Amino acid sequence: MLDALRRNDPMIVRSLYARHFPVIRQFVRKNNGTLRDAQDVFQEAMTILWLNVKEDRVKPDAQGDVGGYLYRVAKNKWLDT
């Protein structure tokens, strides 16, 4: 998965969105956010994931936990809002 992100594979981005956006949307909505807020937070989390993968800050053993990583980043972003 991390290699696909390094290669900018659009299929992996679609897959991440389909699998992990609903959970982030639910978190944001439960915490007084809108759908638009959830989309913005998810986009920011994806950008941070992508940058960290490109800069080799994400360890290979984290491949199975990309969803958890996205959720933690999105949660922190929303709590900062």
mmCIF file of C-alpha atoms in Angstrom:
data_model
loop_
_atom_site.group_PDB
_atom_site.id
_atom_site.type_symbol
_atom_site.label_atom_id
_atom_site.label_comp_id
_atom_site.label_asym_id
_atom_site.label_seq_id
_atom_site.Cartn_x
_atom_site.Cartn_y
_atom_site.Cartn_z
ATOM 1 C CA MET A 1 0.000 0.000 0.000
ATOM 2 C CA LEU A 2 2.764 2.445 0.865
ATOM 3 C CA ASP A 3 4.561 1.671 -2.388
ATOM 4 C CA ALA A 4 1.372 2.449 -4.304
ATOM 5 C CA LEU A 5 1.118 5.804 -2.523
ATOM 6 C CA ARG A 6 4.759 6.555 -3.401
ATOM 7 C CA ARG A 7 3.911 5.865 -7.055
ATOM 8 C CA ASN A 8 0.826 8.123 -6.853
ATOM 9 C CA ASP A 9 -1.432 5.220 -7.810
ATOM 10 C CA PRO A 10 -4.962 6.659 -8.151
ATOM 11 C CA MET A 11 -6.525 3.264 -7.377
ATOM 12 C CA ILE A 12 -5.047 3.252 -3.872
ATOM 13 C CA VAL A 13 -6.416 6.735 -3.193
ATOM 14 C CA ARG A 14 -9.888 5.614 -4.275
ATOM 15 C CA SER A 15 -9.557 2.511 -2.143
ATOM 16 C CA LEU A 16 -8.496 4.500 0.920
ATOM 17 C CA TYR A 17 -11.402 6.887 0.418
ATOM 18 C CA ALA A 18 -13.949 4.106 0.028
ATOM 19 C CA ARG A 19 -12.691 2.181 3.058
ATOM 20 C CA HIS A 20 -11.859 4.953 5.507
ATOM 21 C CA PHE A 21 -13.866 8.072 4.721
ATOM 22 C CA PRO A 22 -17.130 6.716 6.213
ATOM 23 C CA VAL A 23 -15.492 6.280 9.636
ATOM 24 C CA ILE A 24 -13.987 9.767 9.567
ATOM 25 C CA ARG A 25 -17.275 11.235 8.356
ATOM 26 C CA GLN A 26 -19.086 9.555 11.233
ATOM 27 C CA PHE A 27 -16.572 10.905 13.768
ATOM 28 C CA VAL A 28 -16.828 14.473 12.467
ATOM 29 C CA ARG A 29 -20.622 14.382 12.242
ATOM 30 C CA LYS A 30 -20.908 13.042 15.806
ATOM 31 C CA ASN A 31 -18.760 15.942 16.951
ATOM 32 C CA ASN A 32 -20.943 18.705 15.498
ATOM 33 C CA GLY A 33 -19.346 18.800 12.068
ATOM 34 C CA THR A 34 -20.877 18.790 8.626
ATOM 35 C CA LEU A 35 -20.286 16.563 5.635
ATOM 36 C CA ARG A 36 -18.171 19.360 4.164
ATOM 37 C CA ASP A 37 -16.082 19.470 7.353
ATOM 38 C CA ALA A 38 -15.544 15.721 7.132
ATOM 39 C CA GLN A 39 -14.446 15.982 3.505
ATOM 40 C CA ASP A 40 -11.984 18.755 4.366
ATOM 41 C CA VAL A 41 -10.550 16.850 7.323
ATOM 42 C CA PHE A 42 -10.189 13.687 5.244
ATOM 43 C CA GLN A 43 -8.416 15.618 2.480
ATOM 44 C CA GLU A 44 -5.989 17.108 4.982
ATOM 45 C CA ALA A 45 -5.334 13.683 6.527
ATOM 46 C CA MET A 46 -4.698 12.172 3.083
ATOM 47 C CA THR A 47 -2.276 14.982 2.257
ATOM 48 C CA ILE A 48 -0.365 14.421 5.483
ATOM 49 C CA LEU A 49 -0.264 10.656 4.851
ATOM 50 C CA TRP A 50 0.968 11.178 1.297
ATOM 51 C CA LEU A 51 3.676 13.661 2.344
ATOM 52 C CA ASN A 52 4.871 11.393 5.145
ATOM 53 C CA VAL A 53 5.017 8.401 2.803
ATOM 54 C CA LYS A 54 6.954 10.435 0.219
ATOM 55 C CA GLU A 55 9.423 11.549 2.907
ATOM 56 C CA ASP A 56 9.769 7.971 4.263
ATOM 57 C CA ARG A 57 8.356 8.929 7.647
ATOM 58 C CA VAL A 58 5.865 6.044 7.621
ATOM 59 C CA LYS A 59 7.463 2.743 8.566
ATOM 60 C CA PRO A 60 6.820 -0.337 6.401
ATOM 61 C CA ASP A 61 5.203 -2.140 9.350
ATOM 62 C CA ALA A 62 2.507 0.547 9.330
ATOM 63 C CA GLN A 63 1.171 -0.679 5.969
ATOM 64 C CA GLY A 64 -1.597 -2.612 7.649
ATOM 65 C CA ASP A 65 -2.567 0.351 9.787
ATOM 66 C CA VAL A 66 -2.948 3.097 7.174
ATOM 67 C CA GLY A 67 -6.606 3.419 8.133
ATOM 68 C CA GLY A 68 -5.700 3.920 11.763
ATOM 69 C CA TYR A 69 -3.102 6.477 10.771
ATOM 70 C CA LEU A 70 -5.645 8.403 8.682
ATOM 71 C CA TYR A 71 -8.171 8.273 11.501
ATOM 72 C CA ARG A 72 -5.688 9.573 14.085
ATOM 73 C CA VAL A 73 -4.600 12.438 11.841
ATOM 74 C CA ALA A 74 -8.203 13.330 10.958
ATOM 75 C CA LYS A 75 -9.267 13.149 14.598
ATOM 76 C CA ASN A 76 -6.431 15.443 15.666
ATOM 77 C CA LYS A 77 -7.213 17.857 12.832
ATOM 78 C CA TRP A 78 -10.866 17.982 13.820
ATOM 79 C CA LEU A 79 -10.076 18.463 17.504
ATOM 80 C CA ASP A 80 -7.797 21.383 16.541
ATOM 81 C CA THR A 81 -10.694 23.013 14.665
#
